[in-house]
Every structure is written in structure tokens, then in C-alpha cells.
Coordinates of C-alpha atoms in Angstrom, one line a residue:
X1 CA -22.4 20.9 -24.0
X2 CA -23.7 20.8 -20.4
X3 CA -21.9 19.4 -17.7
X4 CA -21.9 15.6 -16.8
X5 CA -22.2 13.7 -13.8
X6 CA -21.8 9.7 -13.6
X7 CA -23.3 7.4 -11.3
X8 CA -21.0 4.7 -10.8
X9 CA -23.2 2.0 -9.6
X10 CA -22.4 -1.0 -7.4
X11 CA -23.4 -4.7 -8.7
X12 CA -25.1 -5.2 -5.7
X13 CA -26.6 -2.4 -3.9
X14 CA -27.6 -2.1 -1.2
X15 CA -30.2 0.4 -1.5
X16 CA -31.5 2.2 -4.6
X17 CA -30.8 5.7 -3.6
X18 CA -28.1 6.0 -6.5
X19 CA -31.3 5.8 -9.6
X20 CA -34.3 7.2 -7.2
X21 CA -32.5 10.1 -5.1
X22 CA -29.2 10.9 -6.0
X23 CA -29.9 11.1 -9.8
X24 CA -33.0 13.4 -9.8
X25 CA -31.2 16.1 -7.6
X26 CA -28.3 16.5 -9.7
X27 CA -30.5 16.7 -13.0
X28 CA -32.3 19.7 -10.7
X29 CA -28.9 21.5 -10.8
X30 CA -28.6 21.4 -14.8
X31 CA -26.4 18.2 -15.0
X32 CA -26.6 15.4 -17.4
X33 CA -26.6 11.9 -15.2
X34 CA -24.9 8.9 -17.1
X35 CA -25.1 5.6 -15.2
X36 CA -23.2 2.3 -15.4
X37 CA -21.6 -0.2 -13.0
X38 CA -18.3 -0.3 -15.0
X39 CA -16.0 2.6 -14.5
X40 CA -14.4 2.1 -17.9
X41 CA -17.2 4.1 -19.1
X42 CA -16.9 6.9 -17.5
X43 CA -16.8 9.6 -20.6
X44 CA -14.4 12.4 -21.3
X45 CA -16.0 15.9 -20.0
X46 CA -17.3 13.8 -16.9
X47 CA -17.7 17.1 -14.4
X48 CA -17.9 14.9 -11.1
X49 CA -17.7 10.8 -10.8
X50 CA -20.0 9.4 -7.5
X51 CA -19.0 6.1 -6.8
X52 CA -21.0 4.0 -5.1
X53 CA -18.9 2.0 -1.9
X54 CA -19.2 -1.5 -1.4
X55 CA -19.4 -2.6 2.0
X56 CA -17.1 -5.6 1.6
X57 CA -13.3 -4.7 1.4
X58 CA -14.7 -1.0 0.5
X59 CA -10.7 0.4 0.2
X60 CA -9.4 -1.8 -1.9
X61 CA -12.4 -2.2 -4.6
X62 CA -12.4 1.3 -4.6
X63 CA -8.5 1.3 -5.4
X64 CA -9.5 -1.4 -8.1
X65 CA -11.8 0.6 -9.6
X66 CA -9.6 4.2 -9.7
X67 CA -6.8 2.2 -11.1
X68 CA -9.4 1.5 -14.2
X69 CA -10.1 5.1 -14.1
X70 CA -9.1 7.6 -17.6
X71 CA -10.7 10.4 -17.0
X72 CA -9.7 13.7 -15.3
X73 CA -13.0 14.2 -13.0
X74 CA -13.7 15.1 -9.3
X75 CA -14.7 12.4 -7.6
X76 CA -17.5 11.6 -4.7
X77 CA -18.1 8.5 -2.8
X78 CA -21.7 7.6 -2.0
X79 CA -24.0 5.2 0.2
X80 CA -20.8 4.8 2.5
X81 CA -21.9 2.8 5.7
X82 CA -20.2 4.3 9.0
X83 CA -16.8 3.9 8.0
X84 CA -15.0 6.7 9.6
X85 CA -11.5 5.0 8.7
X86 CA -12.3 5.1 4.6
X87 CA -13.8 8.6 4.9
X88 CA -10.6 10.1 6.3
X89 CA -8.1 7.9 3.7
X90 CA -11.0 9.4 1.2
X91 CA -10.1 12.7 1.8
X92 CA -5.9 12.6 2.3
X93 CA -6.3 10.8 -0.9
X94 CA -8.1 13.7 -2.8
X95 CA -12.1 12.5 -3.0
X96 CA -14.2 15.7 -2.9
X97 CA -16.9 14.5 -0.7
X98 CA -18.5 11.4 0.7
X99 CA -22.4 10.9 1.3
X100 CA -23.9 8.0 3.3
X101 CA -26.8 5.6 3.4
X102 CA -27.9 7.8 6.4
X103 CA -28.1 10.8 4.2
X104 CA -31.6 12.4 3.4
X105 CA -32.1 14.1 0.4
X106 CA -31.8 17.8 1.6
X107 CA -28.4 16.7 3.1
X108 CA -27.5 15.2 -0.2
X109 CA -28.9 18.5 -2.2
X110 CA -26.8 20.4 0.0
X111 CA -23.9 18.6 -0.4
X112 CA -24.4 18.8 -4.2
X113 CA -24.3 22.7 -4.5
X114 CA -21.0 22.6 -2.0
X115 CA -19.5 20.7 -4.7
X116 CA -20.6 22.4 -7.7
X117 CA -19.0 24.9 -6.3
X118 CA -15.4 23.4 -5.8
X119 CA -15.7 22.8 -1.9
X120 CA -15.6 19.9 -0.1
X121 CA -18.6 18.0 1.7
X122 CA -17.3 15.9 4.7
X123 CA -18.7 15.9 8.2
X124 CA -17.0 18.0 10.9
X125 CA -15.0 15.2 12.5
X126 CA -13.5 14.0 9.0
X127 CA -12.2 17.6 8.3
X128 CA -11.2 17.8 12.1
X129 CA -9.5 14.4 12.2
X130 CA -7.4 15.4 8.8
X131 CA -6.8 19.0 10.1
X132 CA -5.3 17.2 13.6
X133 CA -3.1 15.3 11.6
X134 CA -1.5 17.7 9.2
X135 CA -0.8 20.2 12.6
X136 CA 0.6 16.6 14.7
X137 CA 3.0 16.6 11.3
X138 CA 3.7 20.2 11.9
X139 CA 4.7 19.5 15.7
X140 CA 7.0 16.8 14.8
X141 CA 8.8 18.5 12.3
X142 CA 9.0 21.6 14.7
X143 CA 10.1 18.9 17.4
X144 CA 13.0 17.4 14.6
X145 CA 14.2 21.0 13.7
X146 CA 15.2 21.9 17.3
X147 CA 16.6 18.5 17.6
X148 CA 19.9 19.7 16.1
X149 CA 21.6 20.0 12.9
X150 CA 20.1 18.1 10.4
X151 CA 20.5 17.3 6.5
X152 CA 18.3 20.0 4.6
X153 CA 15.7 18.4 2.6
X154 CA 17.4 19.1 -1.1
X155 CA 14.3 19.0 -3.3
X156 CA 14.9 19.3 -7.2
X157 CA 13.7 22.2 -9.8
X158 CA 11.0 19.6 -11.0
X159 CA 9.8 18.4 -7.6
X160 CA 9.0 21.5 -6.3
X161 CA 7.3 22.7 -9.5
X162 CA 5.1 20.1 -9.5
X163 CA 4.0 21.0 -5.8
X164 CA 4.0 24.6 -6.6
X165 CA 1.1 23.6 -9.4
X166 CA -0.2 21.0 -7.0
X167 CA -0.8 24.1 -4.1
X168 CA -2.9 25.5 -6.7
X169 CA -5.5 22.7 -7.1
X170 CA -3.5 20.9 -10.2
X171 CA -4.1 17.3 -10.1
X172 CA -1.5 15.1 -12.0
X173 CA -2.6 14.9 -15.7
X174 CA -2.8 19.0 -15.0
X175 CA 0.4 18.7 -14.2
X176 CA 1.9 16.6 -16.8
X177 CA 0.0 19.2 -19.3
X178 CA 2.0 21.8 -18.0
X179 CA 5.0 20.6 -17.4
X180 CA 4.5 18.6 -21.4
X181 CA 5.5 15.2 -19.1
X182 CA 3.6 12.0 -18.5
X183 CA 1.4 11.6 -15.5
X184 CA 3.4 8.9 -14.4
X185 CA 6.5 10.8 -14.5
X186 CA 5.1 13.4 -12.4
X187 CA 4.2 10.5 -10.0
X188 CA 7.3 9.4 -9.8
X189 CA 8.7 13.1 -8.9
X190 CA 6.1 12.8 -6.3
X191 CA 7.0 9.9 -4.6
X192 CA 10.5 10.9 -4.9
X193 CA 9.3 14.3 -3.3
X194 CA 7.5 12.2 -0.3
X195 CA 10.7 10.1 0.6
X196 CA 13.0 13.2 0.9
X197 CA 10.5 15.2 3.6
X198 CA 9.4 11.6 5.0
X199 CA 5.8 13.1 4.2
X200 CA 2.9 10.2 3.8
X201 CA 0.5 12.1 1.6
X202 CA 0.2 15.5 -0.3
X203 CA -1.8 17.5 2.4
X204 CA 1.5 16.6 4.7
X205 CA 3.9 17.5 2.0
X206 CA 1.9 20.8 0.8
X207 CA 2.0 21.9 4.7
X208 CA 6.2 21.0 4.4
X209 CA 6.1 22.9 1.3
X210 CA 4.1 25.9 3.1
X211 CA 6.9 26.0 6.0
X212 CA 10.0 25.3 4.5
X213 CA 10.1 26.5 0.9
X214 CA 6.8 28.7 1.0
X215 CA 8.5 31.4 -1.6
X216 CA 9.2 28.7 -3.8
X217 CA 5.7 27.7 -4.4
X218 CA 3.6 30.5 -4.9

């Protein structure tokens, strides 16, 4: 069976670049393109997932929508309007890639093969903005450490297996698999997991991982 990709499409677009553009390159790169403006049908063996971003209250429809989601796939935003602030909580939350309604199609062809091949496809100042971040955590935690004597961080046997198979590209229902737990159990080791290093999301809590326990997780 050849691999799937599915066009999430919004109700109202605002362009057609989804059915003209976006669909015809990834048939060039051997995929089969499903379509449908109800993520419910998303099928299993789904390779990559592009959602298309409504401009109104983009976040939170796009939370709606992943909440709905039963399928293990990577996932792409496109036709994003210059939204700088959902691009960057796009990728701390784990999206592969965003493309926008400024996009031409050998931008968009490019950014296809990138992520056929398991990379990422932001622009420069996403990456940089996310990579600023994860280093300002680093420098705080550095500044907290030489602050004095302070409480180690006491993660359990479960917590840090999970992040050990999470540093590896795991996502959660990879995780459950291994582990033979739910996916919501190993969200709630998680969370548990973020409170204790006072991380906010897993990029800040695999670079804890990678500096306090980095034996632990390989």
C-alpha cells in the first residue's frame, strides 16, 4: 500500500491552493492525496496530515480539531497568514512544518521532500526564535543551580522512560505501545514530569533531560 497524505480542508477557504497546488505536488512524490473538511476522517496509515489554518481564532480551531484527531500521523499546517505567534506554538507543540498563503509552489515542493524525509520546514526565524528559547531555559536553570542548595528534581522510573523514548522521536501512542500503557497515562507521567523541572513544553524538558540526567536517557 503506498503512502497517504490528507488534505484537511477549511470550510471556508480562502484560496484554493489546498485542491490546485498543494495536491498535485505531493501525488508527484508517489503519495496518495485523500481530502475532506472533517478531521474525523482522517484514515489509519495517514503518512502526513496538512491542515489547512483558519484565519479567525486559528489556535484554538486548530486545538479543536487535534482534540478530534485518532490517528498517529505527522502533521503540517498550510495557507497560514503571517502569524509568527502560531508558527512558533506550532513547532514547541510538535507540527512538522508550516507553509503560507505566500508560498509558491517550488517553495512548497521543497518543503515537501524536507518532510518526506523526516525534517522539519519552518523559516529561519521560527527555528531561531524556538532555539533562543530552549538556550534562555538553559541560562535560567544555570542561573538557579548557582543560586544555592536546592531540592533535586526526583523524577520517577516511568517519567524518565517515557522521555528517554520521547528523545528518540517517540510520540505518545509510541510510547504507550512500548510501555503496554494508555496514551493518556503517559500524558499524565508527562505533565507530572513538567511540574517537577518547572519545564513548559517537551523541547524545554528534553534539554533538562539532556543536562541533568543525560545517562539516563540514551
Amino acid at each position: 500500500m503506498s503512502s497517504s497524505a490528507f488534505l484537511l480542508l477549511d470550510k471556508n477557504p480562502i484560496n484554493t491552493i489546498g485542491i490546485n497546488v498543494l495536491q498535485p505536488l505531493l501525488k508527484t512524490q508517489g503519495l496518495e492525496v485523500i481530502t475532506s473538511t472533517n478531521i474525523e476522517d482522517v484514515p489509519e496509515g495517514t503518512r502526513i496530515l496538512f491542515i489547512e489554518t483558519s484565519p479567525k481564532d486559528a489556535w484554538n480551531t486548530l486545538k479543536e480539531q487535534l482534540s478530534r484527531l485518532q490517528v498517529n500521523c505527522d502533521i503540517v499546517l498550510f495557507n497560514l497568514d503571517e502569524n509568527p505567534e502560531l508558527a512558533n506554538r506550532a513547532l514547541l507543540s510538535g507540527i512538522r512544518g508550516v507553509f503560507y498563503t505566500t508560498d509558491n509552489a517550488d517553495v512548497l515542493m521543497k518543503g515537501i521532500r524536507l518532510l518526506m524525509e523526516n525534517q522539519l520546514w519552518y523559516r529561519r526565524e521560527i527555528m531561531c526564535n524556538a532555539l533562543n528559547r530552549m538556550l534562555q531555559f538553559n541560562k535560567d536553570a544555570l542561573h538557579k543551580l548557582t543560586e544555592g542548595d536546592i531540592e533535586p528534581v526526583k523524577l520517577t522510573k516511568r517519567e524518565k522512560a517515557i522521555i528517554s523514548l520521547m528523545s528518540k522521536g517517540a510520540k505518545n501512542k509510541e510510547i504507550a505501545e512500548d510501555l503496554n500503557i494508555s496514551p493518556h497515562t503517559v500524558k499524565t507521567h508527562l505533565y507530572s514530569a513538567f511540574r517537577k523541572t518547572k519545564c513548559r513544553n517537551r523541547i524545554e524538558l528534553l534539554s533538562w533531560a539532556q543536562q541533568n540526567i543525560p545517562d539516563e536517557i540514551r
